[in-house]
Amino acid sequence: MPFSEPAVIRSRRAVLPDGERPADVLIRDGRIERVAAHGSLTAGHGELVDLGDTALLPGLVDTHVHVNEPGRTEWEGFATATRAAAAGGVTTIIDMPLNSVPPTTTPAGLEVKRKTAEGQAWVDLGFWGGAVPGNVPDLEPLHRAGVFGFKSFLAPSGVDEFPHVEAADLEAALAEQARIGALAIIHAEDPAVLDAAPQQPGVHYRDFLASRPAGAETAAVARLLDAARRTGARVHILHVSSAAVLPLLRRARADGVQVTAETCPHYLTLAAEQVPDGDTAFKCCPPIRDEANRDALWEALANGEFTAVVSDHSPSTPDLKLLPEFGGSGDFAAAWGGIASLQLGLPAVWTEARRRGHALADVVRWMSAGPAELVGLTGTKGAIAAGCDADLVAFDPDGEFAVHAGELHHRNPVTPYAGRTLSGAVRTTWLRGRAVDTGAEPFGRQLVRPVNYRPAEGS
Ligand SMILES: [Zn+2]
């Protein structure tokens, strides 16, 4: 059961929609009933949790997680991913449609996912669908069944069962999504630019970086924006790694195209110059680029050009990462491309954000309110406000810890943050008013897209 309700959580650092201040949060039936002045709700109520100077945040909403179950559960699964999420202060995840088998490209595929996830989730969980060549007829039924939108790849995805879309497929998928009012989320790298780039396998990160140039992102985004303009589809660019994309987005928005974008903790906190030879834990696509690009991403984030900062948690087994410490070759070209960070996104981003002069309220906007808005969950998730689910996190902004990959809840002990010291410790995570105890039974729910939700215009 939740608290012997109602209950009050008190903090001198509650991060509310209008900023950080001392507050009491009254919780009833799993929801936030009201937010009141600090110290005002002592008498006449049930349990009171006083966090003192420990901050109280709304639970994070991570709209970009690859759970991989069923089919590749050895890479990650619902139980392990959602336990890691809860431990990292994430109370809602939206699962990507690929790397699981079957992929979520048909209503039957969605049913398989839902049945598999049943009873395994420690946090609330929703699903993206996939738009692949030939499945236009499946998009409307999937959308009716509650997926939050549809992912497409403009370049090969890395798994054969989720092919990328060519120009005609993209046009057809976007036209249908415009018709049904769906949000199209896009992996934007251009295959022709990738094919023309120098391919030099081996342990040197600079060779891998040269094989996935920034021009692949800008070419793909330009092509996507043209298609969005023609079809009227509402599009969202996933995991923007190159800051060179941003001027294109600004111009398109000025032109009336409905487009938003996200970036990820690894692009904001890591840089190409720091990647050790053979350390394929750092491999992802698009790749982590240089320091100057990272600074430009932070500038864009500060200017409100990104709607969300989300993990793109996409792990695999250590052998597929070809990590030298597990006996692998350390070859960046051949290693699985994907970064495991679900449990570490909040402290990673907070550590760097604070260094750059940002406040906790900024991190909450990027990692909780922003992604909630992207998927139409504003009013339910992503804020400490009356009426929202009591998804809350006790967060010690000064709590430092060293990352040991084997101690994380992720299924596999691989992360590029291994060995780093991060600031920001999650002390307790509450899901709908109930403290998540990963030693007890999971009580996460499956979410569907709100029925009347139409994706908001890009801002
Ligand atoms: Zn991804």
Tab-separated table of C-alpha atoms and ligand atoms in Angstrom:
chain	number	residue	atom	x	y	z
A	1	MET	CA	0.000	0.000	0.000
A	2	PRO	CA	1.011	3.634	-0.384
A	3	PHE	CA	1.506	5.755	2.688
A	4	SER	CA	-1.235	5.347	5.307
A	5	GLU	CA	-2.716	8.263	3.467
A	6	PRO	CA	-2.723	11.168	3.214
A	7	ALA	CA	0.977	11.889	3.620
A	8	VAL	CA	3.260	14.873	3.451
A	9	ILE	CA	6.744	15.114	1.979
A	10	ARG	CA	8.587	18.238	3.120
A	11	SER	CA	11.727	19.693	1.578
A	12	ARG	CA	13.561	23.002	1.784
A	13	ARG	CA	14.478	22.438	-1.885
A	14	ALA	CA	11.312	21.352	-3.714
A	15	VAL	CA	11.645	21.878	-7.473
A	16	LEU	CA	8.238	23.169	-8.538
A	17	PRO	CA	7.114	24.329	-11.999
A	18	ASP	CA	7.858	27.943	-11.021
A	19	GLY	CA	11.248	27.164	-9.500
A	20	GLU	CA	12.928	25.816	-6.408
A	21	ARG	CA	11.575	26.701	-2.978
A	22	PRO	CA	10.739	25.214	0.442
A	23	ALA	CA	7.430	23.350	0.322
A	24	ASP	CA	5.176	20.679	1.771
A	25	VAL	CA	3.644	18.266	-0.732
A	26	LEU	CA	0.376	16.609	0.277
A	27	ILE	CA	-0.214	13.197	-1.278
A	28	ARG	CA	-3.508	11.347	-1.409
A	29	ASP	CA	-4.466	8.248	-3.409
A	30	GLY	CA	-1.154	8.284	-5.274
A	31	ARG	CA	-1.598	11.850	-6.508
A	32	ILE	CA	-0.336	15.223	-5.415
A	33	GLU	CA	-3.329	16.890	-3.784
A	34	ARG	CA	-1.662	20.184	-3.133
A	35	VAL	CA	1.624	21.979	-2.667
A	36	ALA	CA	1.695	24.160	0.434
A	37	ALA	CA	4.065	26.399	2.364
A	38	HIS	CA	6.970	24.624	4.051
A	39	GLY	CA	6.005	23.561	7.561
A	40	SER	CA	2.312	24.304	7.108
A	41	LEU	CA	0.955	20.731	6.935
A	42	THR	CA	2.049	19.229	10.251
A	43	ALA	CA	-1.133	18.633	12.182
A	44	GLY	CA	-4.045	16.436	11.249
A	45	HIS	CA	-2.319	14.504	8.499
A	46	GLY	CA	-0.733	11.089	8.252
A	47	GLU	CA	2.901	10.186	7.738
A	48	LEU	CA	5.318	13.074	7.319
A	49	VAL	CA	8.654	12.643	5.577
A	50	ASP	CA	10.955	15.598	6.221
A	51	LEU	CA	13.800	15.636	3.710
A	52	GLY	CA	15.505	18.655	5.275
A	53	ASP	CA	17.909	20.085	2.696
A	54	THR	CA	17.653	17.078	0.399
A	55	ALA	CA	15.933	18.218	-2.793
A	56	LEU	CA	12.543	16.938	-3.908
A	57	LEU	CA	12.200	16.547	-7.679
A	58	PRO	CA	9.415	15.275	-9.890
A	59	GLY	CA	10.361	11.820	-11.159
A	60	LEU	CA	12.217	11.905	-14.460
A	61	VAL	CA	10.472	10.939	-17.677
A	62	ASP	CA	12.816	9.102	-20.035
A	63	THR	CA	11.176	8.872	-23.431
A	64	HIS	CA	14.108	7.091	-25.077
A	65	VAL	CA	14.859	3.660	-23.606
A	66	HIS	CA	15.597	0.407	-25.445
A	67	VAL	CA	14.385	-2.364	-23.146
A	68	ASN	CA	15.054	-5.166	-25.711
A	69	GLU	CA	12.618	-7.724	-24.226
A	70	PRO	CA	11.444	-10.117	-25.559
A	71	GLY	CA	14.016	-11.389	-28.013
A	72	ARG	CA	17.185	-9.787	-26.685
A	73	THR	CA	16.500	-9.935	-22.979
A	74	GLU	CA	20.150	-10.785	-22.366
A	75	TRP	CA	20.921	-7.194	-23.468
A	76	GLU	CA	18.354	-5.671	-21.077
A	77	GLY	CA	14.868	-6.542	-19.880
A	78	PHE	CA	11.829	-4.928	-18.307
A	79	ALA	CA	12.791	-5.902	-14.745
A	80	THR	CA	16.411	-4.784	-14.980
A	81	ALA	CA	15.729	-1.611	-16.988
A	82	THR	CA	12.945	-0.402	-14.733
A	83	ARG	CA	14.869	-1.216	-11.548
A	84	ALA	CA	17.768	0.842	-12.908
A	85	ALA	CA	15.325	3.599	-13.818
A	86	ALA	CA	13.873	3.757	-10.302
A	87	ALA	CA	17.344	3.753	-8.758
A	88	GLY	CA	18.259	6.636	-11.059
A	89	GLY	CA	15.213	8.771	-10.239
A	90	VAL	CA	13.334	7.926	-13.445
A	91	THR	CA	9.662	7.088	-12.797
A	92	THR	CA	8.375	6.870	-16.379
A	93	ILE	CA	10.037	5.294	-19.390
A	94	ILE	CA	8.816	5.005	-22.965
A	95	ASP	CA	10.227	1.914	-24.633
A	96	MET	CA	11.663	2.061	-28.151
A	97	PRO	CA	10.125	-0.229	-30.790
A	98	LEU	CA	13.329	-2.011	-31.806
A	99	ASN	CA	15.958	-4.408	-30.536
A	100	SER	CA	13.173	-6.507	-29.067
A	101	VAL	CA	11.859	-9.357	-31.218
A	102	PRO	CA	9.243	-8.862	-32.486
A	103	PRO	CA	9.697	-5.116	-32.965
A	104	THR	CA	6.695	-2.906	-32.126
A	105	THR	CA	5.652	-2.387	-35.746
A	106	THR	CA	2.301	-4.206	-35.633
A	107	PRO	CA	-0.568	-4.371	-33.131
A	108	ALA	CA	0.380	-8.004	-32.469
A	109	GLY	CA	3.949	-6.943	-31.705
A	110	LEU	CA	2.654	-4.373	-29.218
A	111	GLU	CA	0.528	-7.049	-27.525
A	112	VAL	CA	3.582	-9.268	-27.127
A	113	LYS	CA	5.468	-6.395	-25.478
A	114	ARG	CA	2.613	-5.583	-23.140
A	115	LYS	CA	2.152	-9.185	-22.042
A	116	THR	CA	5.882	-9.621	-21.537
A	117	ALA	CA	6.179	-6.444	-19.440
A	118	GLU	CA	3.194	-7.377	-17.269
A	119	GLY	CA	4.151	-7.549	-13.604
A	120	GLN	CA	7.820	-6.772	-14.288
A	121	ALA	CA	7.948	-2.962	-14.245
A	122	TRP	CA	9.230	-0.967	-11.260
A	123	VAL	CA	8.263	2.323	-12.919
A	124	ASP	CA	5.454	3.387	-15.240
A	125	LEU	CA	6.016	2.327	-18.798
A	126	GLY	CA	4.719	3.287	-22.233
A	127	PHE	CA	5.589	2.178	-25.758
A	128	TRP	CA	6.620	3.783	-29.020
A	129	GLY	CA	5.590	2.139	-32.268
A	130	GLY	CA	7.810	1.822	-35.310
A	131	ALA	CA	7.233	3.062	-38.865
A	132	VAL	CA	9.126	0.794	-41.261
A	133	PRO	CA	8.806	0.106	-44.993
A	134	GLY	CA	5.415	-1.447	-45.714
A	135	ASN	CA	3.643	-0.990	-42.370
A	136	VAL	CA	1.595	2.160	-43.094
A	137	PRO	CA	-1.655	0.147	-42.586
A	138	ASP	CA	-0.493	-0.754	-39.047
A	139	LEU	CA	0.078	2.815	-37.893
A	140	GLU	CA	-3.502	3.816	-37.169
A	141	PRO	CA	-4.390	0.637	-35.211
A	142	LEU	CA	-1.151	0.945	-33.229
A	143	HIS	CA	-1.911	4.584	-32.507
A	144	ARG	CA	-5.428	3.675	-31.354
A	145	ALA	CA	-3.900	1.008	-29.134
A	146	GLY	CA	-1.986	3.726	-27.303
A	147	VAL	CA	1.577	3.977	-28.639
A	148	PHE	CA	3.019	7.465	-28.136
A	149	GLY	CA	4.198	7.905	-31.730
A	150	PHE	CA	6.351	6.185	-34.331
A	151	LYS	CA	10.074	5.835	-34.734
A	152	SER	CA	11.757	5.645	-38.120
A	153	PHE	CA	15.394	5.331	-39.095
A	154	LEU	CA	16.790	7.189	-42.106
A	155	ALA	CA	19.917	4.961	-42.020
A	156	PRO	CA	20.289	1.252	-41.101
A	157	SER	CA	19.163	0.682	-37.508
A	158	GLY	CA	21.676	-1.986	-36.539
A	159	VAL	CA	19.105	-4.805	-36.450
A	160	ASP	CA	17.727	-6.539	-39.559
A	161	GLU	CA	14.123	-6.811	-38.371
A	162	PHE	CA	13.764	-3.007	-38.190
A	163	PRO	CA	14.696	-1.705	-41.671
A	164	HIS	CA	15.244	1.973	-42.362
A	165	VAL	CA	12.949	4.043	-44.580
A	166	GLU	CA	13.919	5.292	-48.028
A	167	ALA	CA	12.491	8.575	-49.319
A	168	ALA	CA	9.196	7.095	-50.584
A	169	ASP	CA	8.599	5.078	-47.371
A	170	LEU	CA	9.306	8.162	-45.272
A	171	GLU	CA	6.912	10.290	-47.270
A	172	ALA	CA	4.146	7.674	-46.946
A	173	ALA	CA	4.719	7.197	-43.216
A	174	LEU	CA	4.749	10.940	-42.508
A	175	ALA	CA	1.625	11.545	-44.598
A	176	GLU	CA	-0.229	8.870	-42.623
A	177	GLN	CA	1.052	10.238	-39.312
A	178	ALA	CA	-0.069	13.732	-40.263
A	179	ARG	CA	-3.497	12.287	-41.045
A	180	ILE	CA	-3.876	10.427	-37.734
A	181	GLY	CA	-2.177	13.116	-35.623
A	182	ALA	CA	0.808	11.042	-34.557
A	183	LEU	CA	4.248	12.190	-33.486
A	184	ALA	CA	7.025	10.985	-35.811
A	185	ILE	CA	10.346	10.443	-34.020
A	186	ILE	CA	13.342	10.093	-36.264
A	187	HIS	CA	16.881	8.714	-36.134
A	188	ALA	CA	18.467	11.186	-38.519
A	189	GLU	CA	21.691	10.080	-40.193
A	190	ASP	CA	21.954	9.955	-43.971
A	191	PRO	CA	23.083	6.594	-45.386
A	192	ALA	CA	24.672	8.119	-48.519
A	193	VAL	CA	26.858	10.419	-46.415
A	194	LEU	CA	27.792	7.508	-44.139
A	195	ASP	CA	28.673	5.343	-47.157
A	196	ALA	CA	30.917	8.066	-48.555
A	197	ALA	CA	32.771	8.599	-45.265
A	198	PRO	CA	36.170	6.953	-44.659
A	199	GLN	CA	35.769	3.518	-43.074
A	200	GLN	CA	38.799	2.607	-40.994
A	201	PRO	CA	38.103	-0.138	-38.465
A	202	GLY	CA	40.166	-0.452	-35.291
A	203	VAL	CA	40.598	0.757	-31.732
A	204	HIS	CA	41.036	4.482	-32.494
A	205	TYR	CA	37.970	6.537	-31.662
A	206	ARG	CA	38.928	9.262	-34.171
A	207	ASP	CA	38.547	6.734	-37.013
A	208	PHE	CA	35.072	5.800	-35.835
A	209	LEU	CA	34.161	9.481	-35.492
A	210	ALA	CA	35.318	10.138	-39.066
A	211	SER	CA	33.071	7.293	-40.259
A	212	ARG	CA	29.929	9.031	-38.837
A	213	PRO	CA	30.456	12.695	-39.770
A	214	ALA	CA	28.233	15.560	-38.623
A	215	GLY	CA	27.266	15.981	-42.280
A	216	ALA	CA	25.288	12.732	-42.046
A	217	GLU	CA	23.072	14.325	-39.410
A	218	THR	CA	22.583	17.632	-41.207
A	219	ALA	CA	21.843	15.931	-44.551
A	220	ALA	CA	19.274	13.629	-42.935
A	221	VAL	CA	17.634	16.424	-40.976
A	222	ALA	CA	17.405	18.600	-44.083
A	223	ARG	CA	15.723	15.761	-45.977
A	224	LEU	CA	13.363	15.076	-43.078
A	225	LEU	CA	12.378	18.726	-42.727
A	226	ASP	CA	11.511	18.869	-46.421
A	227	ALA	CA	9.268	15.826	-46.019
A	228	ALA	CA	7.694	17.271	-42.864
A	229	ARG	CA	6.991	20.520	-44.706
A	230	ARG	CA	5.336	18.674	-47.583
A	231	THR	CA	3.258	16.310	-45.450
A	232	GLY	CA	2.476	18.551	-42.460
A	233	ALA	CA	3.721	15.843	-40.077
A	234	ARG	CA	4.847	16.733	-36.578
A	235	VAL	CA	8.447	15.485	-36.278
A	236	HIS	CA	10.909	15.072	-33.427
A	237	ILE	CA	14.640	14.577	-34.012
A	238	LEU	CA	16.055	11.920	-31.695
A	239	HIS	CA	19.489	12.073	-30.046
A	240	VAL	CA	20.932	15.158	-31.758
A	241	SER	CA	24.693	14.779	-31.483
A	242	SER	CA	25.887	17.531	-33.850
A	243	ALA	CA	25.142	21.151	-32.989
A	244	ALA	CA	25.259	21.881	-36.737
A	245	VAL	CA	21.687	20.541	-36.887
A	246	LEU	CA	20.305	23.382	-34.783
A	247	PRO	CA	20.292	26.218	-37.348
A	248	LEU	CA	18.282	23.963	-39.686
A	249	LEU	CA	15.684	23.437	-36.974
A	250	ARG	CA	15.465	27.159	-36.230
A	251	ARG	CA	14.897	27.974	-39.898
A	252	ALA	CA	12.292	25.246	-40.302
A	253	ARG	CA	10.356	26.410	-37.233
A	254	ALA	CA	10.402	29.978	-38.499
A	255	ASP	CA	8.946	28.511	-41.675
A	256	GLY	CA	6.094	26.793	-39.800
A	257	VAL	CA	7.426	23.240	-39.688
A	258	GLN	CA	6.438	21.470	-36.467
A	259	VAL	CA	9.742	20.120	-35.218
A	260	THR	CA	11.355	19.494	-31.829
A	261	ALA	CA	14.608	17.843	-30.823
A	262	GLU	CA	16.264	16.014	-27.982
A	263	THR	CA	19.836	15.360	-26.957
A	264	CYS	CA	21.334	12.874	-24.515
A	265	PRO	CA	23.466	12.880	-21.369
A	266	HIS	CA	26.471	11.376	-23.194
A	267	TYR	CA	26.620	14.160	-25.782
A	268	LEU	CA	26.472	16.734	-22.978
A	269	THR	CA	28.905	15.133	-20.556
A	270	LEU	CA	31.454	13.208	-22.630
A	271	ALA	CA	33.694	14.293	-25.502
A	272	ALA	CA	35.625	12.571	-28.279
A	273	GLU	CA	38.946	13.833	-26.923
A	274	GLN	CA	38.443	11.767	-23.744
A	275	VAL	CA	37.516	8.423	-25.292
A	276	PRO	CA	40.313	5.909	-24.632
A	277	ASP	CA	41.478	3.651	-27.460
A	278	GLY	CA	39.406	0.467	-27.568
A	279	ASP	CA	36.843	1.673	-25.009
A	280	THR	CA	33.783	0.753	-27.017
A	281	ALA	CA	31.487	1.476	-24.044
A	282	PHE	CA	31.544	4.972	-25.606
A	283	LYS	CA	30.292	3.836	-29.028
A	284	CYS	CA	26.885	5.103	-30.059
A	285	CYS	CA	25.293	6.390	-33.275
A	286	PRO	CA	25.365	9.253	-33.945
A	287	PRO	CA	28.701	9.461	-32.115
A	288	ILE	CA	29.956	11.559	-29.226
A	289	ARG	CA	31.714	14.495	-30.920
A	290	ASP	CA	34.393	16.999	-29.844
A	291	GLU	CA	34.515	19.478	-26.937
A	292	ALA	CA	33.622	22.491	-29.069
A	293	ASN	CA	30.490	20.746	-30.302
A	294	ARG	CA	29.611	19.803	-26.734
A	295	ASP	CA	29.811	23.465	-25.686
A	296	ALA	CA	27.509	24.367	-28.569
A	297	LEU	CA	24.976	21.740	-27.455
A	298	TRP	CA	24.981	23.262	-23.958
A	299	GLU	CA	24.413	26.703	-25.397
A	300	ALA	CA	21.435	25.408	-27.371
A	301	LEU	CA	20.089	23.641	-24.308
A	302	ALA	CA	20.352	26.852	-22.291
A	303	ASN	CA	18.493	28.673	-25.079
A	304	GLY	CA	15.583	26.238	-24.961
A	305	GLU	CA	16.313	24.627	-28.320
A	306	PHE	CA	15.975	21.090	-26.943
A	307	THR	CA	12.648	19.836	-25.623
A	308	ALA	CA	14.210	16.965	-23.737
A	309	VAL	CA	17.387	15.340	-22.481
A	310	VAL	CA	16.812	11.580	-22.490
A	311	SER	CA	19.108	8.604	-22.092
A	312	ASP	CA	18.918	6.623	-25.363
A	313	HIS	CA	19.798	3.732	-23.052
A	314	SER	CA	20.741	1.053	-25.578
A	315	PRO	CA	22.878	-1.627	-23.976
A	316	SER	CA	24.053	-4.995	-25.251
A	317	THR	CA	26.047	-7.851	-23.783
A	318	PRO	CA	29.761	-7.125	-23.136
A	319	ASP	CA	30.851	-9.576	-25.833
A	320	LEU	CA	28.927	-7.674	-28.535
A	321	LYS	CA	30.576	-4.474	-27.303
A	322	LEU	CA	33.922	-6.204	-28.054
A	323	LEU	CA	35.355	-4.673	-24.908
A	324	PRO	CA	39.018	-5.537	-24.327
A	325	GLU	CA	38.366	-6.106	-20.602
A	326	PHE	CA	35.969	-8.901	-21.613
A	327	GLY	CA	38.411	-10.352	-24.144
A	328	GLY	CA	37.105	-8.366	-27.152
A	329	SER	CA	39.056	-6.613	-29.904
A	330	GLY	CA	38.040	-3.036	-28.977
A	331	ASP	CA	37.184	-2.439	-32.643
A	332	PHE	CA	34.856	0.572	-32.786
A	333	ALA	CA	33.593	-0.284	-36.274
A	334	ALA	CA	32.407	-3.781	-35.316
A	335	ALA	CA	31.181	-3.151	-31.746
A	336	TRP	CA	27.472	-2.726	-30.920
A	337	GLY	CA	26.591	0.958	-30.986
A	338	GLY	CA	24.646	1.970	-27.905
A	339	ILE	CA	25.296	3.506	-24.516
A	340	ALA	CA	24.033	2.198	-21.184
A	341	SER	CA	23.164	5.066	-18.850
A	342	LEU	CA	19.559	4.790	-17.659
A	343	GLN	CA	20.513	4.795	-13.971
A	344	LEU	CA	23.114	7.553	-14.398
A	345	GLY	CA	21.496	10.193	-16.586
A	346	LEU	CA	20.383	12.438	-13.742
A	347	PRO	CA	23.690	12.608	-11.834
A	348	ALA	CA	25.695	12.795	-15.086
A	349	VAL	CA	23.718	15.759	-16.387
A	350	TRP	CA	23.502	17.416	-12.963
A	351	THR	CA	27.282	17.156	-12.446
A	352	GLU	CA	27.954	18.961	-15.714
A	353	ALA	CA	24.977	21.344	-15.479
A	354	ARG	CA	26.091	22.608	-12.078
A	355	ARG	CA	29.640	23.130	-13.337
A	356	ARG	CA	28.165	25.304	-16.091
A	357	GLY	CA	26.053	27.378	-13.705
A	358	HIS	CA	22.652	25.742	-14.209
A	359	ALA	CA	20.130	25.072	-11.445
A	360	LEU	CA	18.259	21.923	-10.490
A	361	ALA	CA	15.124	23.490	-11.964
A	362	ASP	CA	16.839	23.504	-15.385
A	363	VAL	CA	17.648	19.810	-15.138
A	364	VAL	CA	14.038	19.083	-14.143
A	365	ARG	CA	12.777	21.034	-17.159
A	366	TRP	CA	15.064	19.102	-19.528
A	367	MET	CA	14.621	15.628	-18.037
A	368	SER	CA	11.127	15.597	-16.529
A	369	ALA	CA	8.718	18.359	-17.640
A	370	GLY	CA	10.068	18.555	-21.210
A	371	PRO	CA	9.862	14.862	-22.082
A	372	ALA	CA	6.456	14.608	-20.345
A	373	GLU	CA	5.209	17.379	-22.621
A	374	LEU	CA	6.692	15.687	-25.698
A	375	VAL	CA	4.525	12.599	-25.147
A	376	GLY	CA	1.390	14.360	-23.923
A	377	LEU	CA	1.751	13.454	-20.235
A	378	THR	CA	1.775	17.020	-18.898
A	379	GLY	CA	-0.714	17.168	-16.031
A	380	THR	CA	0.028	13.559	-15.051
A	381	LYS	CA	3.816	13.284	-15.081
A	382	GLY	CA	6.793	15.620	-14.987
A	383	ALA	CA	5.817	18.150	-12.307
A	384	ILE	CA	5.281	18.614	-8.589
A	385	ALA	CA	1.834	20.133	-8.995
A	386	ALA	CA	-1.697	19.434	-7.819
A	387	GLY	CA	-3.319	16.666	-9.840
A	388	CYS	CA	-0.084	15.048	-11.019
A	389	ASP	CA	0.896	11.540	-10.020
A	390	ALA	CA	3.024	11.622	-6.861
A	391	ASP	CA	6.127	10.473	-8.768
A	392	LEU	CA	8.854	12.020	-6.658
A	393	VAL	CA	12.569	11.764	-6.030
A	394	ALA	CA	14.593	12.631	-2.932
A	395	PHE	CA	17.830	13.865	-4.472
A	396	ASP	CA	20.986	14.950	-2.693
A	397	PRO	CA	22.638	17.393	-5.115
A	398	ASP	CA	25.933	17.217	-3.217
A	399	GLY	CA	26.037	13.449	-2.759
A	400	GLU	CA	29.110	12.207	-4.636
A	401	PHE	CA	29.660	8.663	-5.747
A	402	ALA	CA	32.059	6.711	-7.914
A	403	VAL	CA	30.459	4.712	-10.714
A	404	HIS	CA	31.106	0.975	-10.604
A	405	ALA	CA	29.422	-0.612	-13.608
A	406	GLY	CA	28.845	-3.925	-11.821
A	407	GLU	CA	26.917	-2.237	-9.011
A	408	LEU	CA	24.288	-0.717	-11.298
A	409	HIS	CA	20.912	-2.374	-11.851
A	410	HIS	CA	21.509	-2.459	-15.623
A	411	ARG	CA	21.602	-6.054	-16.812
A	412	ASN	CA	25.166	-5.769	-18.134
A	413	PRO	CA	28.125	-4.134	-16.379
A	414	VAL	CA	29.088	-1.793	-19.229
A	415	THR	CA	28.838	2.008	-19.186
A	416	PRO	CA	31.152	4.797	-20.352
A	417	TYR	CA	30.677	6.463	-16.945
A	418	ALA	CA	32.541	3.629	-15.183
A	419	GLY	CA	35.277	5.029	-12.955
A	420	ARG	CA	33.877	8.553	-12.941
A	421	THR	CA	32.817	10.405	-9.821
A	422	LEU	CA	29.408	12.006	-10.221
A	423	SER	CA	27.480	14.451	-8.043
A	424	GLY	CA	23.851	13.864	-7.196
A	425	ALA	CA	22.585	10.865	-5.290
A	426	VAL	CA	19.038	9.523	-5.530
A	427	ARG	CA	17.955	8.665	-1.976
A	428	THR	CA	14.325	7.578	-2.466
A	429	THR	CA	12.041	7.266	-5.478
A	430	TRP	CA	8.265	7.345	-5.038
A	431	LEU	CA	5.968	6.076	-7.767
A	432	ARG	CA	2.382	7.281	-7.377
A	433	GLY	CA	3.023	8.031	-3.704
A	434	ARG	CA	4.675	4.757	-2.853
A	435	ALA	CA	8.392	4.324	-2.206
A	436	VAL	CA	9.936	1.981	-4.763
A	437	ASP	CA	11.653	-0.887	-2.986
A	438	THR	CA	13.471	-3.013	-5.543
A	439	GLY	CA	13.556	-5.852	-3.009
A	440	ALA	CA	9.742	-6.053	-2.945
A	441	GLU	CA	7.124	-6.489	-5.680
A	442	PRO	CA	7.047	-4.161	-8.700
A	443	PHE	CA	3.958	-1.992	-9.160
A	444	GLY	CA	4.658	0.016	-12.307
A	445	ARG	CA	1.726	0.527	-14.669
A	446	GLN	CA	1.505	0.469	-18.423
A	447	LEU	CA	0.640	3.834	-19.915
A	448	VAL	CA	-1.217	4.663	-23.095
A	449	ARG	CA	-1.153	7.918	-24.996
A	450	PRO	CA	-3.907	10.199	-23.715
A	451	VAL	CA	-6.892	9.719	-26.032
A	452	ASN	CA	-7.347	13.330	-27.010
A	453	TYR	CA	-3.681	14.095	-27.243
A	454	ARG	CA	-2.498	15.772	-30.425
A	455	PRO	CA	1.202	16.496	-30.534
A	456	ALA	CA	1.934	20.099	-29.598
A	457	GLU	CA	3.525	22.408	-32.104
A	458	GLY	CA	7.273	22.584	-32.041
A	459	SER	CA	8.540	25.437	-29.928
B	1	ZN	ZN	17.815	4.926	-29.460
